[in-house]
Short mmCIF file of C-alpha atoms in Angstrom, two decimals:
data_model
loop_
_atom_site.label_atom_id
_atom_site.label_comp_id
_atom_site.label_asym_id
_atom_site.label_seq_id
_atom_site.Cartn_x
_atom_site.Cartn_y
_atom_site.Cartn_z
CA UNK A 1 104.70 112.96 187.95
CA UNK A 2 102.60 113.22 184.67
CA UNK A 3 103.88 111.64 181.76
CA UNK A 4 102.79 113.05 178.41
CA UNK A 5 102.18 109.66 176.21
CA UNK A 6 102.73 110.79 172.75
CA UNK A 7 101.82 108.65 169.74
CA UNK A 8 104.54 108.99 167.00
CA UNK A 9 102.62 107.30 164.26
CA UNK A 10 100.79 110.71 164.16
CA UNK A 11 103.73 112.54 162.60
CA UNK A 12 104.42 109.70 159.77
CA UNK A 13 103.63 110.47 156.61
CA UNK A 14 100.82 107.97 155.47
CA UNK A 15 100.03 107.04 152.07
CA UNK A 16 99.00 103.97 149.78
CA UNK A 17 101.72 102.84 147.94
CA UNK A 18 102.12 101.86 144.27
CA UNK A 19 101.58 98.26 143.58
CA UNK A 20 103.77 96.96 141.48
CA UNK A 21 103.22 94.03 139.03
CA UNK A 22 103.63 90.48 140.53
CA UNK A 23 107.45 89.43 140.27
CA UNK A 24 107.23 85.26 140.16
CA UNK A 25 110.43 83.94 141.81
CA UNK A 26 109.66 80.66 139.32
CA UNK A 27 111.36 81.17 135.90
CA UNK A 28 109.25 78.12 134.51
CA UNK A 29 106.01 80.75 134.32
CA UNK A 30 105.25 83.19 131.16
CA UNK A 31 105.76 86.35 132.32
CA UNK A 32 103.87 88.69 130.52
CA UNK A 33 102.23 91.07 133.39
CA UNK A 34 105.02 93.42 133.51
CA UNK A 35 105.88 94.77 130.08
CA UNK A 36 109.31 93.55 130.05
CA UNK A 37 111.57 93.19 126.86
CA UNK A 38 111.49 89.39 125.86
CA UNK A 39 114.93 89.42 124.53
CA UNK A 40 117.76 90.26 125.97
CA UNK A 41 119.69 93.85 125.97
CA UNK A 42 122.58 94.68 122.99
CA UNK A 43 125.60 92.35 122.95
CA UNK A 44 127.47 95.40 123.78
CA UNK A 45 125.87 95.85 127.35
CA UNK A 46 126.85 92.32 127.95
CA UNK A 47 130.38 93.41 126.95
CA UNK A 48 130.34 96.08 129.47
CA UNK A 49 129.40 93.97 132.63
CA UNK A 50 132.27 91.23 132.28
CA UNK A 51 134.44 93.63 131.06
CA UNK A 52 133.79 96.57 133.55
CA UNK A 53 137.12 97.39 135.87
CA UNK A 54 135.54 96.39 139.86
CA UNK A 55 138.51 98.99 141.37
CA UNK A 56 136.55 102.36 139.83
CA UNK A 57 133.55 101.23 142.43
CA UNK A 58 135.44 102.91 145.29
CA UNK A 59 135.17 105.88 143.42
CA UNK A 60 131.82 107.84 143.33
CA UNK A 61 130.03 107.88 139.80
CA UNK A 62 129.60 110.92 137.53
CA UNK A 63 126.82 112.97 139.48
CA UNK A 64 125.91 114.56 136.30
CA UNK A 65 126.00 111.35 134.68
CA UNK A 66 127.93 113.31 131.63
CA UNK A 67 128.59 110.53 129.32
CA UNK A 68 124.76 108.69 129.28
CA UNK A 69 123.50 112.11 129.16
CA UNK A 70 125.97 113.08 126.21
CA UNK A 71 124.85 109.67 124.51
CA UNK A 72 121.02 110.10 124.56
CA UNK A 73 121.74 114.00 123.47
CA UNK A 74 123.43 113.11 120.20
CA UNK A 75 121.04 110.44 119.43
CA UNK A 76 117.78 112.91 119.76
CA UNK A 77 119.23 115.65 117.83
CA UNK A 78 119.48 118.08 121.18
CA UNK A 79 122.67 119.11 123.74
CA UNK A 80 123.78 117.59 126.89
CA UNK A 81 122.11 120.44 128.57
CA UNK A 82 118.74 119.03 127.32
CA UNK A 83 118.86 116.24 128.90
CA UNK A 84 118.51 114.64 132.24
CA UNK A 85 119.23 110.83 133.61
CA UNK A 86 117.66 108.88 136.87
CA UNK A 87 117.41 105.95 138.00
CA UNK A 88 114.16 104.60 135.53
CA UNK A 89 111.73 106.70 134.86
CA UNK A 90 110.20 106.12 137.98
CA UNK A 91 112.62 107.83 138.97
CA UNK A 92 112.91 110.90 136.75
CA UNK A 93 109.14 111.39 136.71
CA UNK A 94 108.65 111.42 140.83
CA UNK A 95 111.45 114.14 140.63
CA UNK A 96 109.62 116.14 137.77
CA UNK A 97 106.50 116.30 140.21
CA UNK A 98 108.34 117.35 143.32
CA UNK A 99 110.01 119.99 140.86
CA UNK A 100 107.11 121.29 138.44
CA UNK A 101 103.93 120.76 140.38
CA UNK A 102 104.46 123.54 143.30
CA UNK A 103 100.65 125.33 143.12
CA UNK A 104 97.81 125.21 144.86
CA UNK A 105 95.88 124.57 141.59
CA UNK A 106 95.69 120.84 140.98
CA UNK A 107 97.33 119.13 138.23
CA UNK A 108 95.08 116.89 135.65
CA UNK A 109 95.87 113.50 134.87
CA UNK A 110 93.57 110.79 133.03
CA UNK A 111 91.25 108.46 135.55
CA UNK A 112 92.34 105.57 133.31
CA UNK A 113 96.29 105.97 133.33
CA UNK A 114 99.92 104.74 134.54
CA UNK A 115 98.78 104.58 138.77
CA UNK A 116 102.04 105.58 140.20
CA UNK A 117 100.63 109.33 139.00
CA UNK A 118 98.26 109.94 142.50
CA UNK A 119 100.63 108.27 143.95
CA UNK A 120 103.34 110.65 144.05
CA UNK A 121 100.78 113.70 143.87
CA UNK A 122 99.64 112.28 147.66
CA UNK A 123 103.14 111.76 148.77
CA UNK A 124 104.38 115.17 147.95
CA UNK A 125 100.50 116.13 148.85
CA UNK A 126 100.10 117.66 145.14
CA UNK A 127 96.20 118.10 144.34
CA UNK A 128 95.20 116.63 141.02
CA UNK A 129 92.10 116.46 139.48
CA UNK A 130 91.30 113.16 137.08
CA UNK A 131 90.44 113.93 133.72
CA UNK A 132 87.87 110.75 132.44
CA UNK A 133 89.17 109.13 129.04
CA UNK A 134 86.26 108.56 126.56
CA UNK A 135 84.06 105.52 125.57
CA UNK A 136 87.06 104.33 123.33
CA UNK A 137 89.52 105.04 125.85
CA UNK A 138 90.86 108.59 124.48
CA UNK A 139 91.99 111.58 125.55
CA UNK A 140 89.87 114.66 125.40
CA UNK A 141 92.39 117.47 124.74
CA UNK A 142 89.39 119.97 126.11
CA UNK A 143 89.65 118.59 129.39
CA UNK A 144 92.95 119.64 129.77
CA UNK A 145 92.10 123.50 128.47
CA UNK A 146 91.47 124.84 131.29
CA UNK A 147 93.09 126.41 134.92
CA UNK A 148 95.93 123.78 136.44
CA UNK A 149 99.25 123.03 138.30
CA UNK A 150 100.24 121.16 135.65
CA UNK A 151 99.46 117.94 133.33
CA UNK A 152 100.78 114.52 132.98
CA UNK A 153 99.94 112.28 130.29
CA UNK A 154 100.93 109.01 129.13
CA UNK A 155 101.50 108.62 125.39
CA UNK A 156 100.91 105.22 124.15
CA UNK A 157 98.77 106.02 127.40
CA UNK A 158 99.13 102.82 130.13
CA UNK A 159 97.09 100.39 130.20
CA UNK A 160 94.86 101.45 127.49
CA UNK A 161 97.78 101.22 124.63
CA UNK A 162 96.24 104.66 123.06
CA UNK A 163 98.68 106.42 121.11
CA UNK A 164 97.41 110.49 120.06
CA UNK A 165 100.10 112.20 117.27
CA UNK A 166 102.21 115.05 118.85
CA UNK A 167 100.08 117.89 117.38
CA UNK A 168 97.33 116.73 119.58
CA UNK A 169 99.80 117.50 122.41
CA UNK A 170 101.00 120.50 121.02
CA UNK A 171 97.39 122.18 121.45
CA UNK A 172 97.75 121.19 125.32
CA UNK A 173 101.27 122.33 125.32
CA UNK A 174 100.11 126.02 123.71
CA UNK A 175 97.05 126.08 125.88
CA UNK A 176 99.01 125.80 128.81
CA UNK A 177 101.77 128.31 129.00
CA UNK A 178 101.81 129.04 133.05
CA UNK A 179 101.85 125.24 133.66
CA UNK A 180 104.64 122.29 133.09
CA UNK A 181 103.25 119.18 130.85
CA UNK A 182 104.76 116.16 130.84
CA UNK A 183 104.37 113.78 128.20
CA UNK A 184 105.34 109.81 129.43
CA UNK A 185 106.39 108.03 126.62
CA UNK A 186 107.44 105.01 128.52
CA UNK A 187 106.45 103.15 125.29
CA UNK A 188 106.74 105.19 122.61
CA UNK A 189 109.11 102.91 120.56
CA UNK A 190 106.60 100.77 119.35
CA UNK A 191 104.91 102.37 116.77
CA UNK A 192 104.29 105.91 118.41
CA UNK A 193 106.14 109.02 117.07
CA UNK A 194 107.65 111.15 119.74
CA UNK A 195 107.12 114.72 121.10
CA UNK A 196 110.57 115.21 121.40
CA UNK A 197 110.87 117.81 118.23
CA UNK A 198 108.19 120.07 120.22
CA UNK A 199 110.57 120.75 123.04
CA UNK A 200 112.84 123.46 120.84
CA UNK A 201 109.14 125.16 120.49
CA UNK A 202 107.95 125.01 124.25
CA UNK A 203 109.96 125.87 126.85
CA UNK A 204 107.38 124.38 129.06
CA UNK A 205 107.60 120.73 127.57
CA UNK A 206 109.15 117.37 129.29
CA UNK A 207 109.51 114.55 127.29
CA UNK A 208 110.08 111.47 129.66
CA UNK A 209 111.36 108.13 127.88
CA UNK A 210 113.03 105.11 129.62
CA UNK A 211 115.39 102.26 129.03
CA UNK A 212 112.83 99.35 130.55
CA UNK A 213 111.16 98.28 127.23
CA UNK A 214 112.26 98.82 124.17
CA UNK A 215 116.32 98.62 125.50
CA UNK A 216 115.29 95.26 127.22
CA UNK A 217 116.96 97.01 130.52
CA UNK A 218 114.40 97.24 133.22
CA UNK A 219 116.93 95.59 135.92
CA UNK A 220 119.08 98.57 135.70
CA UNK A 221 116.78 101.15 136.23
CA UNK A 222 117.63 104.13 133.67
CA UNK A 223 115.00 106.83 132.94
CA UNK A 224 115.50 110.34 131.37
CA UNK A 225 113.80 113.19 130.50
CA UNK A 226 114.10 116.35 127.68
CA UNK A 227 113.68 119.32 127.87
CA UNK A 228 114.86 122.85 127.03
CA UNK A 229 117.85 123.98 129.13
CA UNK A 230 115.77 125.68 132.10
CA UNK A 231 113.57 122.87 132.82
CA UNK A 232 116.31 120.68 132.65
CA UNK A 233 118.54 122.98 135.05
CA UNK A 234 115.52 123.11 137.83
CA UNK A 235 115.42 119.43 137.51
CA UNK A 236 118.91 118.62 138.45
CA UNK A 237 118.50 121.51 141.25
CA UNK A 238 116.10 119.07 142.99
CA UNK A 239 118.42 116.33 142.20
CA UNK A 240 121.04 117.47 143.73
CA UNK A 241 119.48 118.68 146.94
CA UNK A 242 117.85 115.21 146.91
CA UNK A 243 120.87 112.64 146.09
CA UNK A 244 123.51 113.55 143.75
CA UNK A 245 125.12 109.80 142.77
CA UNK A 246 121.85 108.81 142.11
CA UNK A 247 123.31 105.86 139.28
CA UNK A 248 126.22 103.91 139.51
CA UNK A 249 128.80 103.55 137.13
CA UNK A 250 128.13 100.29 135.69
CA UNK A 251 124.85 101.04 134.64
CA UNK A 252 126.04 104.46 133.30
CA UNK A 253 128.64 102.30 130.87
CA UNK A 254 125.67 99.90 129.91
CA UNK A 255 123.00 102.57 129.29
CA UNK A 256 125.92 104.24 126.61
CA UNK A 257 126.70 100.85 125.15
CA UNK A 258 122.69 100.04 124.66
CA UNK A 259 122.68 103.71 122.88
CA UNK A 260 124.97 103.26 120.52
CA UNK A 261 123.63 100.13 119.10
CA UNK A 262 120.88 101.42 117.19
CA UNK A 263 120.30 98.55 114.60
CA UNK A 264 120.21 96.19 117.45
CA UNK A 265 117.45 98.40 119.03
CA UNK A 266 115.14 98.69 115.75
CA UNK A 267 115.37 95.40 115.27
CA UNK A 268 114.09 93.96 118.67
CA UNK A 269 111.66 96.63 118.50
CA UNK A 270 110.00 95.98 115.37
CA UNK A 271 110.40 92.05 116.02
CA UNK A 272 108.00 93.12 118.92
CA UNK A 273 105.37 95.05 117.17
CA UNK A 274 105.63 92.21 114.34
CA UNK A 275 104.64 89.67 117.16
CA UNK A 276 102.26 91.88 118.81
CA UNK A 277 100.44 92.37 115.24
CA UNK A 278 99.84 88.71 115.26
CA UNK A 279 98.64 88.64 118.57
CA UNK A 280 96.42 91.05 117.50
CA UNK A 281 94.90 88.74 115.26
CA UNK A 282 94.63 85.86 116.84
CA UNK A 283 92.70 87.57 119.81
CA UNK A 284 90.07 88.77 117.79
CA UNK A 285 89.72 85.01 116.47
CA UNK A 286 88.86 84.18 119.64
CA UNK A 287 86.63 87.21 120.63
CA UNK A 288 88.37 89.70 122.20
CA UNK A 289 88.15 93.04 122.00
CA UNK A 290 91.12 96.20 122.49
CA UNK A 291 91.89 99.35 121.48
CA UNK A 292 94.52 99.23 119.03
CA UNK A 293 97.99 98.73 120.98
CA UNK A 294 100.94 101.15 119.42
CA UNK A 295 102.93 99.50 122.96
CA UNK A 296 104.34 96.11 123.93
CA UNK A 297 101.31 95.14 125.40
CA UNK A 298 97.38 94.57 124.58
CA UNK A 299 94.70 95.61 126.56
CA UNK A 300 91.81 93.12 125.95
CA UNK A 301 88.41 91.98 127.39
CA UNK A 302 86.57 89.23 125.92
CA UNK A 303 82.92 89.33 124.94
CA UNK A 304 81.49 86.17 127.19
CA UNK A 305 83.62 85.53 129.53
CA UNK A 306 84.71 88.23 132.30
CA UNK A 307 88.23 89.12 132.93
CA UNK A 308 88.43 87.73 136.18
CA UNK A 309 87.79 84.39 135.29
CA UNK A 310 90.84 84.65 132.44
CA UNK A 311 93.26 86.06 134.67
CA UNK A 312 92.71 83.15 137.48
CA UNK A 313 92.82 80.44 135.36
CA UNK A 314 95.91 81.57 133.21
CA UNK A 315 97.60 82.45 136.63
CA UNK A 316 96.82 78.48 137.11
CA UNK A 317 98.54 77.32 134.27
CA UNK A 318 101.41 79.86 135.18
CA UNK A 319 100.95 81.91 132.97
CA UNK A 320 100.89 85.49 134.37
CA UNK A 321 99.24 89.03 132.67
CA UNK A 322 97.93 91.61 134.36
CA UNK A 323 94.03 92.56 136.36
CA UNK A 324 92.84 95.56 137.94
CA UNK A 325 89.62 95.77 139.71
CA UNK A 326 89.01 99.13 139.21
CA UNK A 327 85.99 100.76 137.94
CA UNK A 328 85.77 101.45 133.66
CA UNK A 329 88.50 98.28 133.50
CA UNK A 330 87.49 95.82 135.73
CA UNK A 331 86.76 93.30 132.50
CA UNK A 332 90.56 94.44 130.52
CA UNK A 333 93.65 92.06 130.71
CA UNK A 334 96.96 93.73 129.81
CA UNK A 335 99.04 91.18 128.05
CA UNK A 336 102.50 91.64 127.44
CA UNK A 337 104.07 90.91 124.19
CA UNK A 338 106.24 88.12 124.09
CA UNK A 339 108.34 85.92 122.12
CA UNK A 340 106.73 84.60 119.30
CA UNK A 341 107.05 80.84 120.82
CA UNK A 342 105.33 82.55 124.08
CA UNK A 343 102.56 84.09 122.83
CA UNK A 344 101.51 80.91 120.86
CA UNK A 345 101.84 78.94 123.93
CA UNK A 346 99.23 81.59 125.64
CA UNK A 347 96.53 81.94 122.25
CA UNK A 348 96.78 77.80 122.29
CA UNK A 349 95.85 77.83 125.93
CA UNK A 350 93.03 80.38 125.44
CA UNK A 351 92.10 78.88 122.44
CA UNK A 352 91.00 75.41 124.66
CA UNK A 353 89.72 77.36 127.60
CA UNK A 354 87.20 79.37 125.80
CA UNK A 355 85.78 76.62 123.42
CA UNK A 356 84.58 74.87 127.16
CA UNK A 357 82.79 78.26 127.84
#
């Protein structure tokens, strides 16, 4: 008898995963290689988790997640039908590829930009093409003029920190009517203005914003995006024939209690970009170099001594940012804005490393 031997590996989908930033189980370290919130979320969300009734967890959560959706509606001027919620904006942006980017054209992305992008377009076997970013790290709106599947752009852009005005959008938006662009403004809240307003002119716009940063929430994973009502409706058609209780209801009753406390959300914000202003300062004291940061983080090379060398000997002293050894950024550290008390402890540090150099 002949027995067919049949490899099964050769029907798995294969693909190189997203590498996430390095999550230290110490809590002695300085933490600034993730672009976390250094303070915690509003009093109100802490409110919600000792207060929240443990029966209503037998129960399914909202599938439309109604009242989060209602929230974030009402505070950006648009209707519930404008909006949709996932699970981070991880989340929310892998469904807006598998959604929008169905050609065989490829859709452009920058080559220096948030790397979950090719990612996804491998996974769901999208072709892209990688538009390069400038000498100063910028966008070239031409670049993006031209046939496509689609666009993606961060905006502050990640790692750079590059922050372009909406109008500069709004001539990729109008040059692109047969495609879907999404803007990522994962960190818009420090210091950037939004393209949210251009989404009642384009019915081809996504706006994609998350809770992570700015709403100090990154353990509970809430992302959303806006859009006009038909983008929005073939979103949530995915969704749905995807997972349909895709967040749970505790983190639906947080997410509306961090909403509606919108003093307590300027305030941590601008505390950041107050701190991260200083930072500023200080680095170029010690000769550093960075595009100017309108995020939580700075993206910084110094003039002598390479990037490399930093990184290892900050990681030493437990202090953690974050490295790639990629081409164009091989010599950049992103660095996190922490608390004030933080950040002095890294500048001191840096401060007595370099003057050995």
């Amino acid at each position: 008898m002949v027995i067919d031997i049949m490899n099964w590996e050769n029907n798995v989908r294969k693909v190189v995963p997203y590498v996430a930033g390095e999550q230290p189980q110490n809590n002695n370290v300085i933490k600034l290689n993730t672009n976390e919130c250094p303070y915690p979320p509003a009093p109100e969300v802490q409110s919600v988790l000792h207060g929240f009734d443990s029966c209503l967890l037998r129960k399914y959560p909202d599938p439309d997640v109604s009242e989060l959706a209602a929230a974030l509606a009402k505070r950006h001027g648009l209707s519930k039908e404008q909006v949709f919620v996932g699970v981070g904006s991880d989340d929310v942006l892998a469904m807006s590829f598998l959604t929008f980017f169905n050609s065989d054209k490829p859709i452009l992305f920058p080559d220096i930009t948030y790397s979950f992008y090719d990612v996804w377009a491998d996974l769901y076997k999208i072709p892209y093409e990688c538009q390069p970013l400038d000498e100063n790290f910028r966008i070239r709106k031409e670049d993006y003029q031209k046939q496509n599947g689609g666009i993606v752009i961060a905006n502050p852009n990640a790692p750079t920190g590059v922050w372009e005005a909406p109008s500069f959008f709004e001539e990729i938006v109008k040059a692109n009517p047969d495609s879907v662009v999404i803007v990522d403004e994962a960190y818009v809240d420090f210091g950037g203005e939004s393209c949210v307003p251009l989404i009642e002119k384009y019915e081809n716009l996504l706006v994609v914003q998350t809770f992570s940063k700015s709403r100090a929430l990154a353990g509970l994973r809430i992302g959303y995006a806006m859009g006009s009502e038909k983008l929005i409706r073939y979103l949530n058609d995915v969704k749905f024939s995807f997972n349909s209780y895709t967040m749970n209801g505790v983190t639906i009753k947080a997410g509306v209690a961090s909403v509606e406390n919108e003093e307590y959300f300027r305030r941590i914000t601008a505390k950041i970009m107050e701190t991260r202003e200083n930072t500023k300062k200080r680095l170029a004291e010690l000769d550093f170099i960075f595009p100017d940061s309108k995020t939580n983080f700075i993206f910084a090379s110094h003039k002598h001594v390479p990037a490399q060398e930093i990184f290892d000997a900050l990681r030493k002293n437990e202090i953690y940012v974050r490295h790639w050894n990629k081409p164009r950024i091989e010599n950049y550290l992103r660095i996190s804005v922490g608390t004030d008390e933080e950040m002095k402890t890294v500048l001191d540090f840096l401060e007595n490393y370099l003057k050995e150099k």
